[in-house]
CSV table of N, CA and C in Angstrom, one decimal:
chain,number,residue,atom,x,y,z
T,1,MET,N,1.3,20.2,12.4
T,1,MET,CA,1.0,20.0,11.2
T,1,MET,C,0.2,21.2,10.8
T,2,ASN,N,0.7,22.2,9.6
T,2,ASN,CA,-0.4,23.5,9.7
T,2,ASN,C,-1.3,22.9,8.4
T,3,GLU,N,-2.6,23.6,8.1
T,3,GLU,CA,-3.2,23.8,7.1
T,3,GLU,C,-2.7,23.4,5.7
T,4,LYS,N,-1.8,24.7,5.3
T,4,LYS,CA,-1.1,24.4,4.2
T,4,LYS,C,-0.6,22.7,3.8
T,5,GLU,N,0.6,22.3,4.9
T,5,GLU,CA,1.2,21.3,4.7
T,5,GLU,C,-0.2,20.0,4.6
T,6,LEU,N,-1.2,19.8,5.2
T,6,LEU,CA,-2.2,19.2,4.7
T,6,LEU,C,-2.9,19.2,3.3
T,7,GLU,N,-3.0,20.7,2.9
T,7,GLU,CA,-3.3,20.3,1.9
T,7,GLU,C,-2.6,19.8,0.6
T,8,ILE,N,-1.2,20.1,1.0
T,8,ILE,CA,0.3,19.4,0.0
T,8,ILE,C,-0.4,18.4,0.3
T,9,LEU,N,-0.6,17.7,1.6
T,9,LEU,CA,-0.5,16.1,1.3
T,9,LEU,C,-1.3,15.5,0.7
T,10,HIS,N,-2.9,16.0,0.9
T,10,HIS,CA,-3.7,15.6,-0.4
T,10,HIS,C,-3.9,15.9,-1.7
T,11,LEU,N,-2.9,16.5,-2.2
T,11,LEU,CA,-2.7,16.8,-3.2
T,11,LEU,C,-1.7,15.9,-3.6
T,12,LEU,N,-1.2,15.9,-2.9
T,12,LEU,CA,0.3,14.5,-3.6
T,12,LEU,C,-0.6,13.4,-3.7
T,13,GLU,N,-1.6,13.0,-2.5
T,13,GLU,CA,-1.7,11.7,-2.5
T,13,GLU,C,-2.6,11.7,-3.9
T,14,GLN,N,-3.5,12.4,-4.7
T,14,GLN,CA,-3.8,12.5,-5.5
T,14,GLN,C,-2.9,12.6,-6.9
T,15,ASN,N,-1.8,12.9,-6.9
T,15,ASN,CA,-1.1,13.3,-7.9
T,15,ASN,C,0.3,13.1,-7.7
T,16,ALA,N,0.8,12.6,-7.2
T,16,ALA,CA,2.7,12.6,-6.3
T,16,ALA,C,3.3,13.2,-7.7
T,17,ARG,N,3.0,13.2,-9.2
T,17,ARG,CA,4.1,13.7,-10.0
T,17,ARG,C,3.5,15.4,-9.9
T,18,MET,N,2.8,16.0,-9.2
T,18,MET,CA,2.5,17.3,-8.9
T,18,MET,C,3.7,18.4,-9.1
T,19,ASP,N,3.5,19.0,-9.8
T,19,ASP,CA,5.0,20.3,-10.0
T,19,ASP,C,4.7,21.1,-8.6
T,20,ILE,N,5.6,21.5,-8.6
T,20,ILE,CA,5.8,22.4,-7.7
T,20,ILE,C,5.2,23.9,-7.5
T,21,LYS,N,5.2,24.5,-8.9
T,21,LYS,CA,4.6,25.5,-9.1
T,21,LYS,C,3.0,25.6,-9.0
T,22,THR,N,2.5,24.4,-9.7
T,22,THR,CA,1.0,23.6,-9.4
T,22,THR,C,0.6,24.0,-8.2
T,23,ILE,N,1.2,23.1,-7.2
T,23,ILE,CA,0.9,23.2,-6.1
T,23,ILE,C,0.9,24.4,-5.1
T,24,ALA,N,2.0,25.3,-5.5
T,24,ALA,CA,2.1,26.7,-5.1
T,24,ALA,C,0.9,27.3,-5.4
T,25,LYS,N,0.6,27.3,-6.5
T,25,LYS,CA,-1.1,27.7,-6.9
T,25,LYS,C,-2.3,27.8,-6.5
T,26,LEU,N,-2.0,26.2,-6.2
T,26,LEU,CA,-3.2,25.5,-5.4
T,26,LEU,C,-3.4,26.0,-3.9
T,27,ILE,N,-2.8,26.2,-3.7
T,27,ILE,CA,-2.7,26.6,-2.2
T,27,ILE,C,-2.1,27.9,-1.4
T,28,ASP,N,-2.2,28.5,-2.8
T,28,ASP,CA,-2.2,30.0,-2.8
T,28,ASP,C,-0.1,30.4,-1.9
T,29,GLN,N,0.6,29.9,-2.1
T,29,GLN,CA,1.7,29.7,-1.5
T,29,GLN,C,2.9,30.2,-2.2
T,30,THR,N,4.3,30.6,-2.1
T,30,THR,CA,5.2,30.6,-3.3
T,30,THR,C,5.8,29.6,-3.4
T,31,GLU,N,6.3,29.5,-4.2
T,31,GLU,CA,7.2,28.0,-5.0
T,31,GLU,C,7.9,27.7,-3.8
T,32,GLU,N,9.0,28.8,-3.1
T,32,GLU,CA,10.1,28.7,-1.8
T,32,GLU,C,9.1,27.6,-0.7
T,33,GLU,N,7.9,28.5,-0.5
T,33,GLU,CA,7.2,27.8,0.8
T,33,GLU,C,7.1,26.7,0.2
T,34,VAL,N,6.5,26.7,-0.3
T,34,VAL,CA,6.2,24.9,-0.5
T,34,VAL,C,7.2,23.7,-0.8
T,35,GLU,N,8.6,24.3,-1.4
T,35,GLU,CA,9.7,23.4,-1.6
T,35,GLU,C,10.0,23.1,-0.1
T,36,ALA,N,9.8,24.2,1.0
T,36,ALA,CA,10.4,24.0,2.6
T,36,ALA,C,9.3,23.3,3.1
T,37,MET,N,8.4,23.6,2.9
T,37,MET,CA,7.1,22.2,3.5
T,37,MET,C,7.4,21.2,3.0
T,38,LEU,N,7.8,21.0,1.4
T,38,LEU,CA,7.5,19.5,1.4
T,38,LEU,C,9.0,18.5,2.0
T,39,LYS,N,10.3,19.3,1.9
T,39,LYS,CA,11.6,19.3,2.6
T,39,LYS,C,11.3,18.8,4.1
T,40,LYS,N,10.4,19.7,5.0
T,40,LYS,CA,10.2,19.3,6.3
T,40,LYS,C,9.4,17.9,6.3
T,41,LEU,N,8.3,17.8,5.2
T,41,LEU,CA,7.7,16.5,5.2
T,41,LEU,C,8.5,15.3,5.0
T,42,GLU,N,9.2,15.4,4.1
T,42,GLU,CA,10.3,14.2,3.7
T,42,GLU,C,11.1,13.8,4.7
T,43,GLU,N,11.8,14.9,5.2
T,43,GLU,CA,12.7,14.6,6.6
T,43,GLU,C,11.7,14.5,8.0
T,44,ASN,N,10.9,14.5,8.2
T,44,ASN,CA,10.1,14.1,9.1
T,44,ASN,C,9.4,12.8,8.7
T,45,ARG,N,9.5,12.3,7.7
T,45,ARG,CA,9.1,10.9,6.6
T,45,ARG,C,7.4,10.7,7.1
T,46,VAL,N,6.5,12.2,7.1
T,46,VAL,CA,5.6,12.5,6.8
T,46,VAL,C,5.1,11.8,5.4
T,47,ILE,N,6.1,11.8,4.8
T,47,ILE,CA,5.9,11.9,3.2
T,47,ILE,C,7.1,10.4,3.2
T,48,VAL,N,6.9,9.2,2.6
T,48,VAL,CA,7.5,8.0,3.3
T,48,VAL,C,8.5,8.1,1.7
T,49,THR,N,7.5,8.1,0.8
T,49,THR,CA,7.7,8.1,-1.0
T,49,THR,C,7.0,8.4,-1.5
T,50,TYR,N,7.2,8.6,-3.0
T,50,TYR,CA,6.3,8.6,-4.1
T,50,TYR,C,6.0,7.4,-5.0
T,51,ALA,N,4.9,7.4,-4.7
T,51,ALA,CA,4.5,5.8,-5.7
T,51,ALA,C,3.6,6.2,-7.0
T,52,THR,N,3.8,5.5,-7.6
T,52,THR,CA,3.2,4.7,-8.9
T,52,THR,C,1.8,3.5,-8.7
T,53,VAL,N,0.8,4.0,-8.6
T,53,VAL,CA,0.0,2.8,-9.0
T,53,VAL,C,-0.3,1.8,-10.7
T,54,VAL,N,0.2,0.7,-10.5
T,54,VAL,CA,-0.1,0.3,-12.0
T,54,VAL,C,-0.7,-0.6,-12.0
T,55,ASP,N,-1.1,-0.9,-13.0
T,55,ASP,CA,-2.8,-1.7,-13.4
T,55,ASP,C,-1.8,-2.6,-14.2
T,56,TRP,N,-1.1,-3.9,-13.5
T,56,TRP,CA,-0.2,-5.3,-14.0
T,56,TRP,C,-1.1,-5.9,-14.7
T,57,SER,N,-2.3,-5.7,-14.5
T,57,SER,CA,-3.4,-7.0,-15.6
T,57,SER,C,-3.4,-6.1,-17.0
T,58,LYS,N,-2.5,-5.4,-17.3
T,58,LYS,CA,-2.6,-4.7,-18.2
T,58,LYS,C,-1.2,-4.8,-19.2
T,59,VAL,N,-0.2,-5.1,-18.3
T,59,VAL,CA,1.1,-5.5,-18.7
T,59,VAL,C,1.1,-6.9,-19.3
T,60,ASN,N,1.6,-6.7,-20.5
T,60,ASN,CA,1.5,-8.6,-21.0
T,60,ASN,C,2.9,-9.1,-20.5
T,61,ASN,N,3.2,-10.2,-20.1
T,61,ASN,CA,3.7,-10.9,-20.0
T,61,ASN,C,4.5,-10.6,-18.4
T,62,HIS,N,3.4,-10.2,-17.8
T,62,HIS,CA,3.6,-10.1,-15.8
T,62,HIS,C,2.9,-10.9,-15.5
T,63,ASP,N,2.9,-11.9,-15.1
T,63,ASP,CA,2.3,-13.4,-14.7
T,63,ASP,C,3.2,-13.0,-12.9
T,64,GLY,N,2.0,-13.0,-11.8
T,64,GLY,CA,2.4,-13.3,-10.7
T,64,GLY,C,1.2,-13.4,-9.5
T,65,VAL,N,1.5,-13.6,-8.9
T,65,VAL,CA,0.3,-13.7,-7.6
T,65,VAL,C,0.3,-12.8,-6.4
T,66,THR,N,-0.5,-12.3,-6.3
T,66,THR,CA,-0.3,-11.5,-4.6
T,66,THR,C,-1.4,-12.6,-3.9
T,67,ALA,N,-0.9,-12.5,-2.8
T,67,ALA,CA,-1.8,-13.3,-1.3
T,67,ALA,C,-1.8,-12.0,-0.2
T,68,MET,N,-3.2,-12.1,0.3
T,68,MET,CA,-3.1,-11.9,1.7
T,68,MET,C,-2.8,-12.7,2.6
T,69,ILE,N,-1.8,-12.4,3.8
T,69,ILE,CA,-2.1,-13.8,4.9
T,69,ILE,C,-2.5,-13.5,6.2
T,70,ASP,N,-3.4,-13.7,7.0
T,70,ASP,CA,-4.0,-13.3,8.5
T,70,ASP,C,-3.0,-14.1,9.0
T,71,VAL,N,-2.4,-13.8,10.1
T,71,VAL,CA,-1.5,-14.5,10.7
T,71,VAL,C,-1.9,-14.3,12.3
T,72,LYS,N,-1.7,-15.5,13.0
T,72,LYS,CA,-2.2,-15.6,14.5
T,72,LYS,C,-0.9,-15.7,15.0
T,73,VAL,N,-0.4,-14.5,16.0
T,73,VAL,CA,1.0,-14.9,16.7
T,73,VAL,C,1.1,-14.8,18.4
T,74,THR,N,1.6,-14.8,18.8
T,74,THR,CA,2.0,-14.8,20.4
T,74,THR,C,2.6,-13.8,20.7
T,75,PRO,N,2.1,-12.5,21.2
T,75,PRO,CA,2.8,-11.7,21.6
T,75,PRO,C,4.2,-11.6,22.4
T,76,GLN,N,5.0,-11.2,22.4
T,76,GLN,CA,6.2,-11.1,23.2
T,76,GLN,C,6.3,-10.1,24.4
T,77,ARG,N,6.5,-11.1,25.5
T,77,ARG,CA,6.7,-9.5,26.8
T,77,ARG,C,7.7,-8.8,26.2
T,78,GLY,N,6.7,-7.4,26.9
T,78,GLY,CA,8.1,-6.1,26.7
T,78,GLY,C,7.9,-5.5,25.2
T,79,VAL,N,7.3,-6.5,24.2
T,79,VAL,CA,7.5,-5.9,23.1
T,79,VAL,C,6.4,-6.0,22.0
T,80,GLY,N,5.3,-6.8,22.6
T,80,GLY,CA,4.2,-7.0,21.8
T,80,GLY,C,4.3,-8.1,20.5
T,81,PHE,N,3.3,-7.3,19.8
T,81,PHE,CA,3.6,-7.8,18.3
T,81,PHE,C,5.0,-7.1,17.5
T,82,ASP,N,5.6,-6.4,18.3
T,82,ASP,CA,6.4,-5.7,17.5
T,82,ASP,C,7.7,-6.4,16.9
T,83,GLU,N,8.2,-7.6,17.5
T,83,GLU,CA,9.3,-8.1,17.1
T,83,GLU,C,9.2,-9.2,16.5
T,84,VAL,N,7.9,-9.9,16.2
T,84,VAL,CA,7.3,-10.6,15.6
T,84,VAL,C,7.4,-10.3,13.5
T,85,ALA,N,6.5,-8.6,13.9
T,85,ALA,CA,6.1,-7.9,12.6
T,85,ALA,C,8.0,-7.6,12.2
T,86,GLU,N,8.8,-7.5,12.9
T,86,GLU,CA,10.5,-7.0,12.6
T,86,GLU,C,10.6,-7.9,11.8
T,87,ARG,N,10.9,-9.1,12.4
T,87,ARG,CA,11.2,-10.4,11.4
T,87,ARG,C,10.6,-10.5,10.2
T,88,ILE,N,9.1,-10.8,10.6
T,88,ILE,CA,8.5,-10.5,8.8
T,88,ILE,C,8.7,-9.8,7.9
T,89,HIS,N,8.8,-8.3,8.1
T,89,HIS,CA,8.8,-7.4,7.2
T,89,HIS,C,10.1,-7.5,6.5
T,90,ARG,N,10.9,-8.2,7.3
T,90,ARG,CA,12.5,-8.6,6.6
T,90,ARG,C,12.8,-9.4,5.0
T,91,PHE,N,11.3,-10.2,5.1
T,91,PHE,CA,11.5,-11.0,3.9
T,91,PHE,C,11.0,-10.2,3.0
T,92,PRO,N,12.0,-10.4,1.5
T,92,PRO,CA,11.5,-9.6,0.6
T,92,PRO,C,10.5,-9.8,-0.1
T,93,GLU,N,9.4,-11.0,0.3
T,93,GLU,CA,8.7,-11.3,-0.7
T,93,GLU,C,7.4,-10.4,0.0
T,94,VAL,N,7.3,-9.7,1.4
T,94,VAL,CA,6.6,-9.0,1.9
T,94,VAL,C,6.5,-7.7,1.5
T,95,LYS,N,5.2,-7.2,0.6
T,95,LYS,CA,4.9,-5.9,-0.1
T,95,LYS,C,4.1,-5.0,1.1
T,96,ALA,N,4.2,-5.8,1.9
T,96,ALA,CA,3.0,-4.8,3.2
T,96,ALA,C,2.6,-5.7,4.4
T,97,LEU,N,2.4,-4.9,5.6
T,97,LEU,CA,2.4,-5.9,6.8
T,97,LEU,C,1.5,-4.6,7.8
T,98,TYR,N,0.5,-5.3,8.5
T,98,TYR,CA,-0.1,-4.5,9.2
T,98,TYR,C,-0.7,-5.4,10.4
T,99,LEU,N,-0.7,-4.3,11.5
T,99,LEU,CA,-1.1,-5.1,12.9
T,99,LEU,C,-2.8,-4.6,12.5
T,100,VAL,N,-3.7,-5.8,12.9
T,100,VAL,CA,-4.9,-5.6,12.2
T,100,VAL,C,-5.8,-6.0,13.5
T,101,SER,N,-7.1,-5.6,13.9
T,101,SER,CA,-8.3,-6.1,14.9
T,101,SER,C,-8.5,-7.1,14.6
T,102,GLY,N,-9.5,-8.1,15.3
T,102,GLY,CA,-10.1,-9.1,15.0
T,102,GLY,C,-9.3,-10.1,15.3
T,103,THR,N,-9.8,-11.7,14.6
T,103,THR,CA,-9.4,-12.8,15.0
T,103,THR,C,-7.5,-13.1,14.3
T,104,TYR,N,-7.6,-12.6,13.9
T,104,TYR,CA,-5.7,-12.4,13.6
T,104,TYR,C,-5.4,-11.1,13.8
T,105,ASP,N,-3.8,-11.3,13.9
T,105,ASP,CA,-3.1,-10.2,14.5
T,105,ASP,C,-2.2,-9.2,13.8
T,106,LEU,N,-1.6,-10.0,12.6
T,106,LEU,CA,-1.4,-9.2,11.5
T,106,LEU,C,-1.9,-9.7,10.1
T,107,GLN,N,-1.6,-9.2,9.2
T,107,GLN,CA,-1.8,-9.2,7.9
T,107,GLN,C,-0.6,-8.8,6.9
T,108,VAL,N,-0.4,-10.0,6.5
T,108,VAL,CA,0.9,-9.8,5.1
T,108,VAL,C,0.5,-10.0,4.1
T,109,VAL,N,1.1,-9.0,3.2
T,109,VAL,CA,0.8,-9.1,1.7
T,109,VAL,C,2.1,-9.4,0.9
T,110,ILE,N,2.1,-10.4,0.3
T,110,ILE,CA,2.9,-11.2,-0.4
T,110,ILE,C,2.9,-11.4,-2.2
T,111,GLU,N,3.8,-11.1,-2.8
T,111,GLU,CA,4.1,-11.3,-3.8
T,111,GLU,C,4.9,-12.8,-4.6
T,112,GLY,N,4.5,-13.4,-5.5
T,112,GLY,CA,5.6,-14.0,-5.9
T,112,GLY,C,4.9,-14.7,-7.2
T,113,LYS,N,5.7,-15.6,-7.9
T,113,LYS,CA,5.5,-15.8,-9.4
T,113,LYS,C,4.5,-16.8,-9.3
T,114,THR,N,4.4,-17.5,-8.6
T,114,THR,CA,3.2,-18.8,-8.5
T,114,THR,C,2.6,-18.8,-7.1
T,115,MET,N,1.6,-19.8,-7.3
T,115,MET,CA,1.1,-20.2,-6.1
T,115,MET,C,2.1,-20.8,-5.2
T,116,SER,N,2.8,-21.8,-5.6
T,116,SER,CA,4.1,-22.8,-5.5
T,116,SER,C,4.9,-22.0,-4.3
T,117,GLU,N,5.1,-21.1,-5.1
T,117,GLU,CA,6.1,-19.9,-4.0
T,117,GLU,C,5.6,-19.1,-2.9
T,118,ILE,N,4.4,-18.9,-2.9
T,118,ILE,CA,3.5,-18.2,-2.3
T,118,ILE,C,3.4,-19.0,-0.8
T,119,ALA,N,2.9,-20.6,-1.6
T,119,ALA,CA,2.9,-21.2,-0.5
T,119,ALA,C,4.5,-22.2,0.4
T,120,SER,N,5.1,-21.7,-0.3
T,120,SER,CA,6.5,-22.2,0.2
T,120,SER,C,7.1,-21.5,0.9
T,121,PHE,N,6.8,-20.1,1.0
T,121,PHE,CA,7.0,-19.3,1.7
T,121,PHE,C,6.3,-19.2,2.9
T,122,VAL,N,4.8,-19.4,2.8
T,122,VAL,CA,4.0,-20.0,4.3
T,122,VAL,C,4.4,-20.9,4.9
T,123,SER,N,4.6,-22.0,4.3
T,123,SER,CA,5.2,-23.0,5.1
T,123,SER,C,6.7,-23.0,5.6
T,124,GLY,N,7.7,-22.6,4.7
T,124,GLY,CA,8.7,-22.3,5.3
T,124,GLY,C,9.7,-21.1,6.0
T,125,LYS,N,8.9,-20.1,5.5
T,125,LYS,CA,9.4,-19.3,6.3
T,125,LYS,C,8.3,-18.5,7.1
T,126,LEU,N,7.2,-17.9,6.8
T,126,LEU,CA,6.1,-17.5,7.8
T,126,LEU,C,6.1,-18.4,9.0
T,127,SER,N,5.0,-19.5,8.9
T,127,SER,CA,4.8,-20.5,9.4
T,127,SER,C,6.3,-21.5,10.6
T,128,ALA,N,7.1,-21.2,10.0
T,128,ALA,CA,8.6,-21.3,10.8
T,128,ALA,C,8.5,-20.9,12.0
T,129,LEU,N,8.5,-19.2,11.9
T,129,LEU,CA,8.6,-18.4,12.6
T,129,LEU,C,7.9,-19.0,14.3
T,130,ASP,N,8.6,-18.9,15.7
T,130,ASP,CA,8.1,-19.1,16.6
T,130,ASP,C,7.1,-19.2,17.1
T,131,SER,N,6.7,-17.4,16.7
T,131,SER,CA,5.7,-16.6,17.6
T,131,SER,C,4.4,-17.3,16.3
T,132,VAL,N,4.5,-17.5,15.5
T,132,VAL,CA,3.4,-17.8,14.6
T,132,VAL,C,2.5,-19.2,15.3
T,133,ILE,N,1.5,-18.9,15.5
T,133,ILE,CA,0.3,-19.6,15.5
T,133,ILE,C,-0.3,-20.4,14.6
T,134,SER,N,-1.1,-19.6,13.5
T,134,SER,CA,-1.7,-20.1,12.8
T,134,SER,C,-1.6,-19.1,11.3
T,135,THR,N,-2.0,-19.6,10.7
T,135,THR,CA,-2.2,-18.6,9.0
T,135,THR,C,-3.1,-18.9,8.5
T,136,THR,N,-4.0,-17.8,7.8
T,136,THR,CA,-4.6,-18.3,6.6
T,136,THR,C,-4.3,-17.2,5.3
T,137,THR,N,-4.4,-17.9,4.2
T,137,THR,CA,-4.2,-17.2,2.9
T,137,THR,C,-4.9,-17.0,1.6
T,138,HIS,N,-5.2,-15.7,1.6
T,138,HIS,CA,-6.2,-15.3,0.5
T,138,HIS,C,-5.2,-14.8,-0.5
T,139,PHE,N,-5.7,-15.4,-2.0
T,139,PHE,CA,-5.2,-14.8,-2.8
T,139,PHE,C,-5.9,-13.9,-3.8
T,140,ARG,N,-5.5,-12.7,-4.4
T,140,ARG,CA,-6.0,-12.0,-4.9
T,140,ARG,C,-6.6,-12.2,-6.0
T,141,LEU,N,-7.7,-12.0,-6.3
T,141,LEU,CA,-8.0,-12.7,-8.2
T,141,LEU,C,-8.0,-11.5,-8.9
T,142,LYS,N,-8.8,-10.4,-8.7
T,142,LYS,CA,-8.8,-9.1,-9.5
T,142,LYS,C,-8.7,-8.2,-8.8
T,143,THR,N,-8.4,-6.7,-9.0
T,143,THR,CA,-8.4,-5.5,-8.8
T,143,THR,C,-9.2,-4.5,-9.0
T,144,TYR,N,-10.1,-4.0,-7.9
T,144,TYR,CA,-11.3,-3.3,-8.4
T,144,TYR,C,-10.9,-1.9,-8.1
T,145,LYS,N,-10.1,-1.7,-7.2
T,145,LYS,CA,-10.0,-0.3,-6.7
T,145,LYS,C,-8.6,-0.8,-5.7
T,146,HIS,N,-7.3,0.3,-5.9
T,146,HIS,CA,-6.3,0.6,-4.7
T,146,HIS,C,-5.7,1.8,-4.6
T,147,ASP,N,-5.5,2.0,-3.8
T,147,ASP,CA,-4.9,3.4,-3.2
T,147,ASP,C,-5.8,4.4,-3.7
T,148,GLY,N,-7.2,4.1,-3.8
T,148,GLY,CA,-8.0,5.1,-4.2
T,148,GLY,C,-8.2,5.2,-5.6
T,149,VAL,N,-7.7,4.4,-6.1
T,149,VAL,CA,-7.7,4.4,-7.4
T,149,VAL,C,-8.4,3.3,-8.6
T,150,VAL,N,-9.5,3.7,-9.3
T,150,VAL,CA,-10.3,2.5,-9.6
T,150,VAL,C,-10.2,2.5,-11.1
T,151,PHE,N,-10.0,0.6,-10.9
T,151,PHE,CA,-9.3,0.0,-11.8
T,151,PHE,C,-10.4,-0.8,-13.3
T,152,GLY,N,-10.1,-0.6,-14.8
T,152,GLY,CA,-11.2,-1.1,-15.4
T,152,GLY,C,-10.7,-0.3,-16.7
T,153,ASP,N,-11.6,-0.8,-17.7
T,153,ASP,CA,-11.2,-0.5,-19.2
T,153,ASP,C,-11.8,0.7,-19.1
T,154,ASP,N,-13.0,1.0,-18.7
T,154,ASP,CA,-13.5,2.2,-19.1
T,154,ASP,C,-14.6,2.7,-17.9
T,155,ASP,N,-15.5,3.6,-17.9
T,155,ASP,CA,-15.8,4.1,-16.8
T,155,ASP,C,-17.3,4.1,-17.6
T,156,GLU,N,-17.5,3.7,-18.9
T,156,GLU,CA,-18.9,3.3,-19.5
T,156,GLU,C,-19.8,2.5,-19.1
T,157,ASP,N,-21.0,2.9,-19.1
T,157,ASP,CA,-21.7,1.5,-18.5
T,157,ASP,C,-22.6,0.7,-19.6
T,158,HIS,N,-22.2,-0.3,-19.2
T,158,HIS,CA,-22.5,-1.5,-20.2
T,158,HIS,C,-23.9,-2.2,-20.2
T,159,ARG,N,-24.7,-1.4,-19.1
T,159,ARG,CA,-26.0,-2.2,-18.9
T,159,ARG,C,-27.0,-1.7,-20.0
T,160,MET,N,-27.7,-2.5,-20.6
T,160,MET,CA,-28.9,-2.1,-21.7
T,160,MET,C,-29.8,-1.1,-20.7
T,161,MET,N,-30.2,0.2,-21.7
T,161,MET,CA,-31.3,0.7,-20.9
T,161,MET,C,-32.6,0.1,-21.1
T,162,VAL,N,-33.7,0.2,-20.1
T,162,VAL,CA,-34.9,-0.7,-20.0
T,162,VAL,C,-35.7,0.8,-19.8
T,163,SER,N,-36.8,0.6,-20.3
T,163,SER,CA,-37.9,2.3,-20.3
T,163,SER,C,-39.2,1.5,-20.3
T,164,PRO,N,-39.7,2.0,-19.8
T,164,PRO,CA,-41.7,1.4,-19.5
T,164,PRO,C,-42.4,1.7,-20.7
């Protein structure tokens, strides 16, 4: 991967809607060169998708629950954690799945309408897998920052000014 492709990736990480003309100007390349680099990055699945970060707490009537579930599993001979991870990521509730270091092996991020729905997923689907030894579920209460984006009403400091 060359330096210009890395620059494109950094720019798109900040703003996935940035147009090719702007990218070309910022990295001192032609629009055709940028288009070719983007096509290559997409074909090689370096760029997997273009995403939008949404503050769902500001959307009326959009209630839901997000849970992070730490999972301890028994790795399978010859495939390690990959086989159980593949089974877990197929569940439609699963929004993200990570292999992690520490006490647990996998971290599963799921979304549901209610805590009961999350509990049902954990007890009926996740814990029922043969390789799963134990789980610990954490519920997201508030988002302060996600994918590098700070959430909040504004950047104004509301603390009272104190002077000597």
